[in-house]
CSV table of C-alpha atoms and ligand atoms in Angstrom, one decimal:
chain,number,residue,atom,x,y,z
A,29,MET,CA,372.3,142.7,-7.8
A,30,PRO,CA,372.2,140.5,-4.6
A,31,ARG,CA,369.2,138.2,-4.2
A,32,GLY,CA,366.4,139.9,-2.3
A,33,SER,CA,367.5,143.5,-3.1
A,34,VAL,CA,365.7,145.8,-5.5
A,35,SER,CA,366.7,148.8,-7.5
A,36,ARG,CA,365.0,152.1,-6.6
A,37,ARG,CA,363.1,152.0,-9.9
A,38,GLY,CA,362.2,148.4,-9.4
A,39,PHE,CA,361.0,149.2,-5.9
A,40,LEU,CA,358.7,151.9,-7.0
A,41,THR,CA,357.4,149.8,-10.0
A,42,GLY,CA,356.8,147.0,-7.6
A,43,LEU,CA,354.6,149.4,-5.5
A,44,GLY,CA,352.8,150.4,-8.7
A,45,LEU,CA,353.9,153.9,-7.8
A,46,THR,CA,355.9,155.2,-10.7
A,47,GLY,CA,354.6,158.1,-12.8
A,48,LEU,CA,351.0,158.0,-13.6
A,49,GLY,CA,350.7,154.8,-11.5
A,50,ALA,CA,351.2,157.0,-8.5
A,51,ALA,CA,348.0,158.9,-9.2
A,52,ALA,CA,346.1,155.7,-9.7
A,53,ALA,CA,347.6,154.4,-6.5
A,54,GLY,CA,346.2,157.5,-4.7
A,55,THR,CA,342.7,156.3,-5.7
A,56,ALA,CA,343.5,152.8,-4.7
A,57,GLY,CA,344.5,154.2,-1.4
A,58,ALA,CA,341.1,155.9,-1.0
A,59,ALA,CA,339.4,152.6,-1.9
A,60,SER,CA,341.4,150.7,0.7
A,61,LEU,CA,340.5,153.4,3.3
A,62,ALA,CA,336.8,152.6,2.6
A,63,SER,CA,337.5,148.9,3.1
A,64,CYS,CA,339.8,149.2,6.1
A,65,SER,CA,339.0,147.1,9.1
A,66,SER,CA,337.0,148.5,12.0
A,67,GLY,CA,340.1,148.0,14.1
A,68,GLU,CA,342.0,150.5,12.0
A,69,ASP,CA,339.0,152.8,12.1
A,70,ASP,CA,338.8,152.7,15.9
A,71,ARG,CA,342.5,153.2,16.3
A,72,ASN,CA,342.5,156.2,14.0
A,73,ALA,CA,339.3,157.9,15.3
A,74,GLY,CA,340.2,161.5,16.1
A,75,GLN,CA,343.8,160.8,15.2
A,76,THR,CA,344.0,161.9,11.6
A,77,VAL,CA,344.5,165.4,10.2
A,78,PRO,CA,343.2,165.9,6.6
A,79,PHE,CA,346.1,165.8,4.1
A,80,ARG,CA,344.2,167.8,1.5
A,81,GLY,CA,342.9,171.4,1.5
A,82,ASP,CA,343.8,174.9,0.4
A,83,HIS,CA,347.0,174.8,2.5
A,84,GLN,CA,349.4,172.1,3.5
A,85,ALA,CA,348.7,170.5,6.9
A,86,GLY,CA,351.5,170.9,9.5
A,87,VAL,CA,351.6,174.7,9.5
A,88,THR,CA,348.6,176.0,11.4
A,89,THR,CA,347.6,172.4,12.6
A,90,ALA,CA,347.5,172.2,16.4
A,91,GLN,CA,351.2,171.5,17.1
A,92,GLN,CA,351.9,167.8,17.7
A,93,GLU,CA,354.3,166.6,20.3
A,94,HIS,CA,357.0,165.2,18.1
A,95,LEU,CA,359.0,166.1,15.0
A,96,HIS,CA,361.2,164.3,12.5
A,97,ILE,CA,362.3,166.7,9.8
A,98,VAL,CA,364.7,165.8,7.0
A,99,ALA,CA,366.4,167.8,4.2
A,100,PHE,CA,367.5,166.1,1.0
A,101,ASN,CA,370.0,166.8,-1.7
A,102,VAL,CA,368.7,165.7,-5.1
A,103,LEU,CA,371.1,163.3,-6.8
A,104,THR,CA,369.5,162.7,-10.1
A,105,ASP,CA,369.6,165.3,-12.9
A,106,ASP,CA,366.6,163.6,-14.6
A,107,ARG,CA,363.6,165.8,-14.3
A,108,ASP,CA,361.1,162.9,-14.8
A,109,GLU,CA,362.7,160.8,-12.1
A,110,LEU,CA,362.3,163.7,-9.6
A,111,ARG,CA,358.7,164.2,-10.7
A,112,ASP,CA,358.0,160.4,-10.3
A,113,MET,CA,359.5,160.4,-6.8
A,114,LEU,CA,357.4,163.4,-5.7
A,115,ALA,CA,354.2,161.7,-7.0
A,116,THR,CA,355.2,158.5,-5.1
A,117,TRP,CA,355.9,160.5,-2.0
A,118,THR,CA,352.5,162.2,-2.2
A,119,THR,CA,350.7,158.9,-2.3
A,120,MET,CA,352.7,157.4,0.5
A,121,ALA,CA,352.4,160.5,2.7
A,122,GLU,CA,348.6,160.7,2.2
A,123,ARG,CA,348.2,157.1,3.1
A,124,MET,CA,350.3,157.4,6.3
A,125,THR,CA,348.4,160.5,7.4
A,126,ARG,CA,345.3,158.3,7.3
A,127,GLY,CA,347.0,155.8,9.6
A,128,GLU,CA,347.6,153.3,6.7
A,129,GLN,CA,350.8,151.6,5.6
A,130,THR,CA,352.6,153.2,2.7
A,131,THR,CA,351.2,150.6,0.2
A,132,ASP,CA,348.4,148.1,0.1
A,133,GLY,CA,351.0,145.4,0.3
A,134,GLY,CA,352.5,147.0,3.3
A,135,ALA,CA,355.0,145.5,5.7
A,136,LEU,CA,353.5,142.1,6.5
A,137,THR,CA,352.9,140.4,3.2
A,138,GLY,CA,354.3,136.9,3.5
A,139,THR,CA,355.2,137.0,7.2
A,140,ASP,CA,352.6,134.4,8.0
A,141,THR,CA,353.4,132.3,5.0
A,142,ASP,CA,354.5,128.7,5.4
A,143,ALA,CA,358.3,128.9,4.7
A,144,ASN,CA,358.1,125.4,3.0
A,145,THR,CA,355.5,126.2,0.4
A,146,ASP,CA,355.4,130.1,0.1
A,147,PRO,CA,352.5,129.9,-2.3
A,148,ASP,CA,352.7,133.5,-3.3
A,149,GLY,CA,356.4,133.8,-3.5
A,150,THR,CA,356.3,136.6,-1.0
A,151,LEU,CA,359.2,135.4,1.1
A,152,ASN,CA,361.5,136.5,-1.7
A,153,LEU,CA,360.1,140.1,-1.8
A,154,VAL,CA,361.4,143.0,0.2
A,155,PRO,CA,358.5,144.2,2.4
A,156,GLU,CA,357.1,147.4,0.9
A,157,ASP,CA,356.6,149.2,4.3
A,158,THR,CA,359.2,149.1,7.1
A,159,GLY,CA,356.4,148.0,9.5
A,160,GLU,CA,357.1,149.9,12.8
A,161,ALA,CA,353.8,151.8,12.6
A,162,VAL,CA,351.6,148.9,11.8
A,163,ASP,CA,349.7,148.7,15.0
A,164,LEU,CA,349.8,152.4,15.8
A,165,SER,CA,347.3,155.2,15.1
A,166,ALA,CA,348.3,158.1,12.9
A,167,GLY,CA,348.9,160.2,16.0
A,168,ARG,CA,347.6,163.3,14.0
A,169,LEU,CA,350.5,162.8,11.6
A,170,THR,CA,351.1,165.7,9.1
A,171,VAL,CA,353.7,165.5,6.4
A,172,THR,CA,354.7,168.9,4.9
A,173,VAL,CA,357.0,169.4,1.9
A,174,GLY,CA,359.1,172.4,0.8
A,175,TYR,CA,361.7,173.2,-1.8
A,176,GLY,CA,365.0,175.0,-1.2
A,177,PRO,CA,366.6,177.7,-3.4
A,178,SER,CA,369.2,175.3,-4.7
A,179,LEU,CA,366.5,173.2,-6.4
A,180,PHE,CA,366.0,176.1,-8.8
A,181,ASP,CA,369.6,176.2,-9.9
A,182,GLY,CA,369.0,174.9,-13.4
A,183,ARG,CA,369.4,171.1,-13.1
A,184,PHE,CA,365.7,170.7,-13.6
A,185,GLY,CA,364.8,173.7,-15.8
A,186,LEU,CA,363.2,175.4,-12.8
A,187,GLN,CA,365.2,178.6,-12.9
A,188,ASP,CA,362.2,180.7,-14.0
A,189,ARG,CA,360.0,179.2,-11.4
A,190,ARG,CA,362.0,180.3,-8.3
A,191,PRO,CA,359.8,182.6,-6.2
A,192,ALA,CA,361.6,185.9,-5.7
A,193,GLU,CA,361.2,185.5,-1.9
A,194,LEU,CA,363.1,182.1,-2.0
A,195,GLU,CA,366.6,183.5,-1.3
A,196,THR,CA,369.2,181.5,0.7
A,197,LEU,CA,369.2,183.0,4.2
A,198,PRO,CA,372.3,185.1,4.9
A,199,LYS,CA,374.9,184.2,7.6
A,200,PHE,CA,373.8,186.3,10.6
A,201,PRO,CA,376.3,187.9,12.9
A,202,GLY,CA,377.4,185.5,15.6
A,203,ASP,CA,376.2,182.4,13.7
A,204,GLN,CA,378.4,179.3,14.2
A,205,LEU,CA,377.1,177.4,11.2
A,206,VAL,CA,377.8,173.7,10.6
A,207,PRO,CA,377.6,173.6,6.8
A,208,ASP,CA,376.3,170.0,6.6
A,209,LEU,CA,373.3,171.0,8.8
A,210,CYS,CA,372.3,174.0,6.5
A,211,ASP,CA,370.1,174.4,3.5
A,212,GLY,CA,368.9,171.5,1.2
A,213,ASP,CA,367.0,170.9,-2.0
A,214,ILE,CA,363.8,169.4,-0.5
A,215,VAL,CA,362.5,169.3,3.1
A,216,ILE,CA,360.0,167.0,4.6
A,217,GLN,CA,358.5,167.9,8.0
A,218,ALA,CA,356.7,165.0,9.8
A,219,CYS,CA,354.9,165.9,13.0
A,220,SER,CA,352.9,163.4,15.1
A,221,ASP,CA,352.0,162.9,18.7
A,222,ASP,CA,353.7,159.5,18.4
A,223,PRO,CA,357.5,159.8,17.7
A,224,GLN,CA,357.5,156.3,16.1
A,225,VAL,CA,354.9,157.5,13.5
A,226,ALA,CA,356.9,160.6,12.6
A,227,VAL,CA,360.1,158.5,12.3
A,228,HIS,CA,358.3,155.9,10.2
A,229,ALA,CA,357.1,158.6,7.8
A,230,VAL,CA,360.5,160.0,7.2
A,231,ARG,CA,362.2,156.6,7.0
A,232,ASN,CA,359.8,155.3,4.4
A,233,LEU,CA,359.9,158.4,2.2
A,234,THR,CA,363.7,158.4,2.4
A,235,ARG,CA,363.7,154.7,1.4
A,236,ALA,CA,361.4,155.3,-1.6
A,237,GLY,CA,363.6,158.2,-2.7
A,238,SER,CA,366.8,156.1,-2.6
A,239,GLY,CA,369.0,156.9,-5.6
A,240,VAL,CA,367.0,160.1,-6.4
A,241,VAL,CA,367.8,161.9,-3.2
A,242,GLU,CA,370.2,161.6,-0.3
A,243,VAL,CA,369.7,162.8,3.2
A,244,ARG,CA,371.5,166.1,3.8
A,245,TRP,CA,370.5,166.6,7.5
A,246,SER,CA,367.7,165.4,9.7
A,247,GLN,CA,366.5,166.3,13.2
A,248,LEU,CA,364.3,164.8,15.8
A,249,GLY,CA,362.4,167.1,18.1
A,250,TYR,CA,360.5,166.0,21.2
A,251,GLY,CA,358.1,168.3,23.1
A,252,ALA,CA,356.4,171.2,21.3
A,253,ALA,CA,358.1,174.5,22.2
A,254,SER,CA,355.4,176.7,20.8
A,255,ARG,CA,351.6,176.6,20.3
A,256,THR,CA,349.6,177.2,17.2
A,257,THR,CA,346.2,177.1,18.8
A,258,LYS,CA,344.8,178.7,22.0
A,259,GLU,CA,343.9,175.3,23.6
A,260,GLY,CA,345.9,173.9,26.4
A,261,ASP,CA,348.8,175.3,28.4
A,262,THR,CA,351.7,177.0,26.8
A,263,PRO,CA,354.7,174.5,26.7
A,264,ARG,CA,358.1,175.3,28.1
A,265,ASN,CA,361.5,175.3,26.3
A,266,LEU,CA,364.7,173.9,27.8
A,267,PHE,CA,365.4,177.3,29.6
A,268,GLY,CA,362.3,176.5,31.6
A,269,PHE,CA,360.3,179.4,30.1
A,270,LYS,CA,356.8,179.3,28.6
A,271,ASP,CA,357.3,179.5,24.8
A,272,GLY,CA,354.6,180.4,22.3
A,273,THR,CA,352.6,182.8,24.4
A,274,ARG,CA,352.3,185.4,21.7
A,275,ASN,CA,352.6,183.1,18.7
A,276,ILE,CA,350.2,183.6,15.9
A,277,THR,CA,347.4,181.0,16.4
A,278,ALA,CA,345.3,179.4,13.8
A,279,ASP,CA,342.2,181.4,14.8
A,280,GLU,CA,343.9,184.8,14.0
A,281,THR,CA,342.7,184.7,10.5
A,282,ASP,CA,343.8,188.1,9.4
A,283,ASP,CA,347.4,187.7,10.6
A,284,ILE,CA,347.5,184.1,9.2
A,285,ASN,CA,346.4,185.4,5.8
A,286,ASN,CA,348.7,188.4,5.8
A,287,MET,CA,351.8,187.0,7.4
A,288,VAL,CA,351.8,183.2,6.9
A,289,TRP,CA,350.1,182.3,3.6
A,290,VAL,CA,351.3,183.7,0.4
A,291,SER,CA,348.4,185.7,-1.1
A,292,ALA,CA,347.5,186.0,-4.7
A,293,ASP,CA,348.2,189.8,-4.6
A,294,ARG,CA,351.8,189.3,-3.6
A,295,PRO,CA,353.3,188.7,-7.0
A,296,ASP,CA,356.9,189.1,-5.7
A,297,SER,CA,356.7,186.0,-3.5
A,298,ALA,CA,354.2,184.1,-5.6
A,299,GLY,CA,356.7,183.7,-8.4
A,300,PRO,CA,355.9,183.3,-12.1
A,301,GLY,CA,352.5,181.8,-12.6
A,302,GLY,CA,351.6,182.4,-8.9
A,303,TRP,CA,352.3,178.8,-8.0
A,304,MET,CA,353.1,179.7,-4.4
A,305,THR,CA,349.7,181.3,-3.8
A,306,GLY,CA,348.3,179.6,-0.7
A,307,GLY,CA,351.8,178.3,0.2
A,308,THR,CA,354.2,179.6,2.8
A,309,TYR,CA,358.0,179.8,3.5
A,310,MET,CA,359.6,177.6,6.2
A,311,CYS,CA,362.5,179.3,8.0
A,312,VAL,CA,364.7,176.9,10.0
A,313,ARG,CA,367.3,177.4,12.6
A,314,ARG,CA,369.0,174.7,14.8
A,315,ILE,CA,369.9,176.5,18.0
A,316,ARG,CA,372.1,174.8,20.5
A,317,MET,CA,371.3,176.0,24.0
A,318,LEU,CA,374.3,176.3,26.4
A,319,LEU,CA,372.3,174.7,29.2
A,320,GLU,CA,375.0,174.4,31.8
A,321,VAL,CA,375.9,178.1,31.4
A,322,TRP,CA,372.2,179.0,31.7
A,323,ASP,CA,371.7,176.8,34.7
A,324,ARG,CA,374.3,178.8,36.7
A,325,GLN,CA,372.5,182.2,36.1
A,326,ILE,CA,370.5,183.8,38.9
A,327,LEU,CA,366.7,184.0,38.3
A,328,ASP,CA,366.7,187.8,37.9
A,329,ASP,CA,369.2,187.4,35.0
A,330,GLN,CA,367.2,184.6,33.4
A,331,GLN,CA,364.0,186.7,33.6
A,332,HIS,CA,365.8,189.7,32.2
A,333,THR,CA,366.7,187.7,29.2
A,334,PHE,CA,363.0,187.2,28.2
A,335,ALA,CA,361.4,190.1,30.1
A,336,ARG,CA,358.9,187.5,31.4
A,337,TYR,CA,358.5,185.8,34.8
A,338,LYS,CA,359.7,182.2,34.7
A,339,GLY,CA,356.8,180.9,36.7
A,340,SER,CA,353.7,182.5,35.2
A,341,GLY,CA,355.1,183.6,31.9
A,342,ALA,CA,353.6,187.1,32.5
A,343,PRO,CA,355.6,190.1,31.2
A,344,ILE,CA,357.7,191.6,34.0
A,345,GLY,CA,355.6,194.3,35.7
A,346,ALA,CA,352.3,192.6,34.5
A,347,HIS,CA,350.2,189.8,36.2
A,348,ASP,CA,348.9,187.4,33.6
A,349,GLU,CA,350.7,185.4,30.9
A,350,PHE,CA,348.7,187.0,28.1
A,351,ASP,CA,348.9,190.6,29.4
A,352,ASP,CA,350.3,193.2,26.9
A,353,LEU,CA,354.0,194.0,27.4
A,354,PRO,CA,354.2,197.2,29.5
A,355,PHE,CA,356.9,198.9,27.4
A,356,ASP,CA,356.4,202.3,29.2
A,357,LEU,CA,356.7,200.9,32.7
A,358,TYR,CA,359.8,201.7,34.7
A,359,LEU,CA,360.7,199.8,37.8
A,360,GLY,CA,362.1,201.3,41.1
A,361,THR,CA,365.6,200.5,39.9
A,362,GLY,CA,365.1,203.1,37.2
A,363,GLY,CA,365.3,200.6,34.3
A,364,PRO,CA,362.4,199.7,32.0
A,365,ALA,CA,360.4,196.7,33.1
A,366,ILE,CA,360.9,195.2,29.6
A,367,PRO,CA,364.7,195.5,29.1
A,368,ARG,CA,365.6,196.8,25.7
A,369,ASP,CA,368.0,193.9,25.0
A,370,SER,CA,365.5,191.2,26.0
A,371,HIS,CA,364.5,188.6,23.4
A,372,VAL,CA,360.9,189.5,23.7
A,373,TYR,CA,361.3,193.2,23.4
A,374,LEU,CA,363.4,192.8,20.2
A,375,ALA,CA,361.2,190.2,18.6
A,376,HIS,CA,357.9,192.0,19.4
A,377,PRO,CA,356.0,193.4,16.4
A,378,ASP,CA,356.2,196.9,17.8
A,379,GLN,CA,360.0,196.8,17.1
A,380,ASN,CA,359.5,195.1,13.7
A,381,ASN,CA,357.1,197.2,11.7
A,382,GLY,CA,354.2,195.1,13.0
A,383,GLN,CA,355.5,191.9,11.5
A,384,ARG,CA,354.8,188.5,13.1
A,385,MET,CA,355.7,184.9,12.2
A,386,LEU,CA,354.1,181.5,13.0
A,387,ARG,CA,356.5,179.6,15.2
A,388,ARG,CA,356.5,175.8,15.3
A,389,ALA,CA,359.6,175.0,17.4
A,390,TYR,CA,360.6,171.8,19.2
A,391,ASN,CA,363.0,171.0,22.0
A,392,PHE,CA,365.7,168.5,21.3
A,393,ILE,CA,368.3,166.7,23.3
A,394,GLU,CA,370.9,164.3,21.7
A,395,GLY,CA,372.6,163.0,24.8
A,396,SER,CA,375.8,164.7,25.9
A,397,ASP,CA,378.8,166.0,24.0
A,398,SER,CA,382.4,164.9,24.5
A,399,MET,CA,382.7,167.5,27.3
A,400,GLY,CA,379.8,165.9,29.2
A,401,HIS,CA,377.5,168.9,28.3
A,402,LEU,CA,373.9,168.3,27.3
A,403,SER,CA,373.7,168.5,23.6
A,404,GLY,CA,370.4,170.1,23.2
A,405,GLY,CA,368.5,173.1,22.2
A,406,LEU,CA,365.6,174.5,20.2
A,407,PHE,CA,364.8,173.4,16.7
A,408,PHE,CA,363.3,176.6,15.5
A,409,ILE,CA,360.8,176.5,12.6
A,410,ALA,CA,358.9,179.6,11.6
A,411,TYR,CA,356.3,179.9,8.7
A,412,VAL,CA,356.0,183.3,7.0
A,413,ALA,CA,354.5,184.8,3.9
A,414,ALA,CA,357.7,186.5,2.9
A,415,PRO,CA,361.1,185.8,4.6
A,416,SER,CA,362.6,189.1,3.6
A,417,VAL,CA,359.7,190.9,5.4
A,418,ASN,CA,358.6,188.7,8.3
A,419,PHE,CA,361.7,186.7,9.2
A,420,THR,CA,365.2,188.0,8.1
A,421,PRO,CA,364.9,191.5,9.6
A,422,VAL,CA,363.8,190.1,13.0
A,423,GLN,CA,366.5,187.5,13.0
A,424,MET,CA,369.1,190.2,12.1
A,425,LYS,CA,367.9,192.4,15.0
A,426,LEU,CA,368.2,189.4,17.4
A,427,ALA,CA,371.6,188.5,16.1
A,428,HIS,CA,372.9,192.0,16.9
A,429,GLU,CA,371.2,192.8,20.2
A,430,ASP,CA,369.5,189.8,21.9
A,431,LYS,CA,370.7,189.1,25.4
A,432,MET,CA,369.8,185.5,24.8
A,433,ASN,CA,372.8,185.2,22.5
A,434,GLU,CA,375.0,184.7,25.6
A,435,TYR,CA,373.3,181.3,26.1
A,436,VAL,CA,372.8,180.0,22.6
A,437,ARG,CA,374.7,179.0,19.4
A,438,TYR,CA,373.0,179.2,16.1
A,439,GLU,CA,374.2,176.1,14.2
A,440,SER,CA,372.1,176.0,11.1
A,441,LYS,CA,369.9,177.9,8.7
A,442,ALA,CA,367.6,176.9,5.9
A,443,VAL,CA,364.6,178.2,4.0
A,444,PHE,CA,362.1,176.3,1.9
A,445,ALA,CA,359.1,177.3,-0.3
A,446,CYS,CA,356.2,175.1,0.8
A,447,PRO,CA,353.6,175.0,-2.0
A,448,PRO,CA,349.8,175.3,-1.3
A,449,GLY,CA,347.7,172.3,-0.4
A,450,LEU,CA,346.4,169.7,-2.8
A,451,ALA,CA,342.7,170.0,-3.5
A,452,GLU,CA,340.3,167.3,-2.4
A,453,GLY,CA,339.8,164.8,-5.3
A,454,SER,CA,342.4,166.3,-7.5
A,455,SER,CA,345.1,164.1,-9.2
A,456,ALA,CA,347.8,166.8,-8.5
A,457,ASN,CA,350.8,165.8,-6.4
A,458,TRP,CA,353.6,167.6,-4.7
A,459,GLY,CA,355.4,168.1,-7.9
A,460,THR,CA,352.5,169.5,-9.9
A,461,ALA,CA,352.7,173.2,-8.7
A,462,LEU,CA,356.5,173.1,-8.7
A,463,PHE,CA,356.8,171.9,-12.3
A,464,GLY,CA,353.7,173.8,-13.5
A,465,GLY,CA,351.3,171.0,-14.4
B,513,HEM,C1,366.8,179.1,21.6
B,513,HEM,C2,366.2,180.0,20.9
B,513,HEM,C3,364.9,180.7,21.4
B,513,HEM,C4,364.3,180.7,22.6
B,513,HEM,C5,364.7,179.9,23.8
B,513,HEM,C6,363.2,181.5,22.5
B,513,HEM,C7,362.3,181.8,23.5
B,513,HEM,C8,361.2,182.7,23.5
B,513,HEM,C9,360.4,183.0,24.6
B,513,HEM,C10,360.5,182.4,26.0
B,513,HEM,C11,359.5,183.9,24.2
B,513,HEM,C12,358.3,184.5,25.0
B,513,HEM,C13,357.0,183.8,24.9
B,513,HEM,C14,356.3,183.9,23.6
B,513,HEM,O1,355.7,184.9,23.3
B,513,HEM,O2,356.4,182.9,22.8
B,513,HEM,C15,359.7,184.2,22.8
B,513,HEM,C16,359.0,185.0,22.0
B,513,HEM,C17,359.3,185.2,20.6
B,513,HEM,N1,360.4,184.7,19.9
B,513,HEM,FE1,361.8,183.5,20.6
B,513,HEM,N2,363.1,182.1,21.2
B,513,HEM,C18,364.2,181.6,20.5
B,513,HEM,C19,364.5,181.9,19.2
B,513,HEM,C20,363.8,182.7,18.4
B,513,HEM,C21,364.1,183.1,17.1
B,513,HEM,C22,365.3,182.5,16.3
B,513,HEM,C23,363.2,183.9,16.6
B,513,HEM,C24,363.1,184.6,15.2
B,513,HEM,C25,364.0,184.8,14.4
B,513,HEM,C26,362.3,184.1,17.7
B,513,HEM,C27,361.1,184.9,17.6
B,513,HEM,C28,360.3,185.2,18.6
B,513,HEM,C29,359.1,186.0,18.5
B,513,HEM,C30,358.6,186.7,17.2
B,513,HEM,C31,358.5,186.0,19.8
B,513,HEM,C32,357.2,186.8,20.1
B,513,HEM,C33,357.5,188.2,20.6
B,513,HEM,C34,356.2,188.9,21.0
B,513,HEM,O3,355.4,189.1,20.1
B,513,HEM,O4,356.1,189.2,22.1
B,513,HEM,N3,362.7,183.4,18.8
B,513,HEM,N4,360.8,183.4,22.4
């Protein structure tokens, strides 16, 4: 092995983060929080979202401005190695959400050491943290984990623990899927108001997982394109329309409990042992938007697509953004104010047995493609209590009838089971519910 490099196992051992050491390191992290400098305290004041609780953060949390999401293939077939990595990840993620580096040693050990003497021998160590977030606040970082259907295929003895609701999403009519951008064994969603903090989180977890997992796909998103609380203005997507107006918001407790969190009385989606109770399912679609085509459409056609005014976001025929959709209103032209092929008509709960989903979408632009067209769109994430009830039928209806399909290309699909949150003070980690203790 070349000088200065470390094996994955050696790296984790060096951090004191393998196996049980990881739980202990969690406590050490708490201690270091107590002793962290007042500079760190000031920087992070109001900038942290609790990592622990009944549910994972990053679902109903007020949507941050930036996303880095990554899906992994698991490489190892060693169950213990996977468990160790999940324990390590939990410790690192919790520390980062507090605005700390991934380990006590962090990025800077040795950087101020005299190169001639190097009394601690730190110059020959690989820094434990990559360092780009050292002076930054947590930026309300949340790190959310989920497990794909393929993780339950038998490699780790998890066949019997696959929740019935965790089925690979079908290919929907019109999908132009890029296989390498679909599915995955494990997902990590990092959201922060600072893009560098979100990137730092994914980068460091990926690094710690080296040899156990490999990146399957990842995506950066800038600019929230939905809202999960009622505060502030509704953001706009790259078509220029307000997006998230009728999203479920965190204060809608009944709908959140019925349609986002898996409840204990839903044995079909809780799986054997009910380990998903308090969890949720993440449904993912990368949707390329054909922006040059869209930008040539007249305003009337654009508004017809969403049945909303582009300026105010109000439904056509209504006045205010949050007015109900006037389904029974007919305009002078004879047609319904809310066209029956419009995105909003088709996605509305009235057309879907009352079902809703919690959307957490982000705009993305990745420069231009080889034709000079903007390579961008919407990275769509929805959280639901049961994909077969709250998501797949709605997506199927949109795939068949949505006028918006003229202007978009669905490039990916994925679904993940996100376990419930970790209780305050417990030694459980991200693998505990999955593996059953
Ligand atoms: C590029 C892709 C998409 C764009 C640009 C888009 C845009 C919009 C806009 C502008 C609205 C109206 C404002 C609002 O209530 O949020 C809306 C509503 C909605 N969209 Fe989408 N959307 C996209 C993809 C999807 C997908 C893939 C789904 C689900 C499979 C979905 C589900 C919904 C739902 C449930 C509503 C709320 C309907 C209501 O209750 O009135 N959207 N979308």
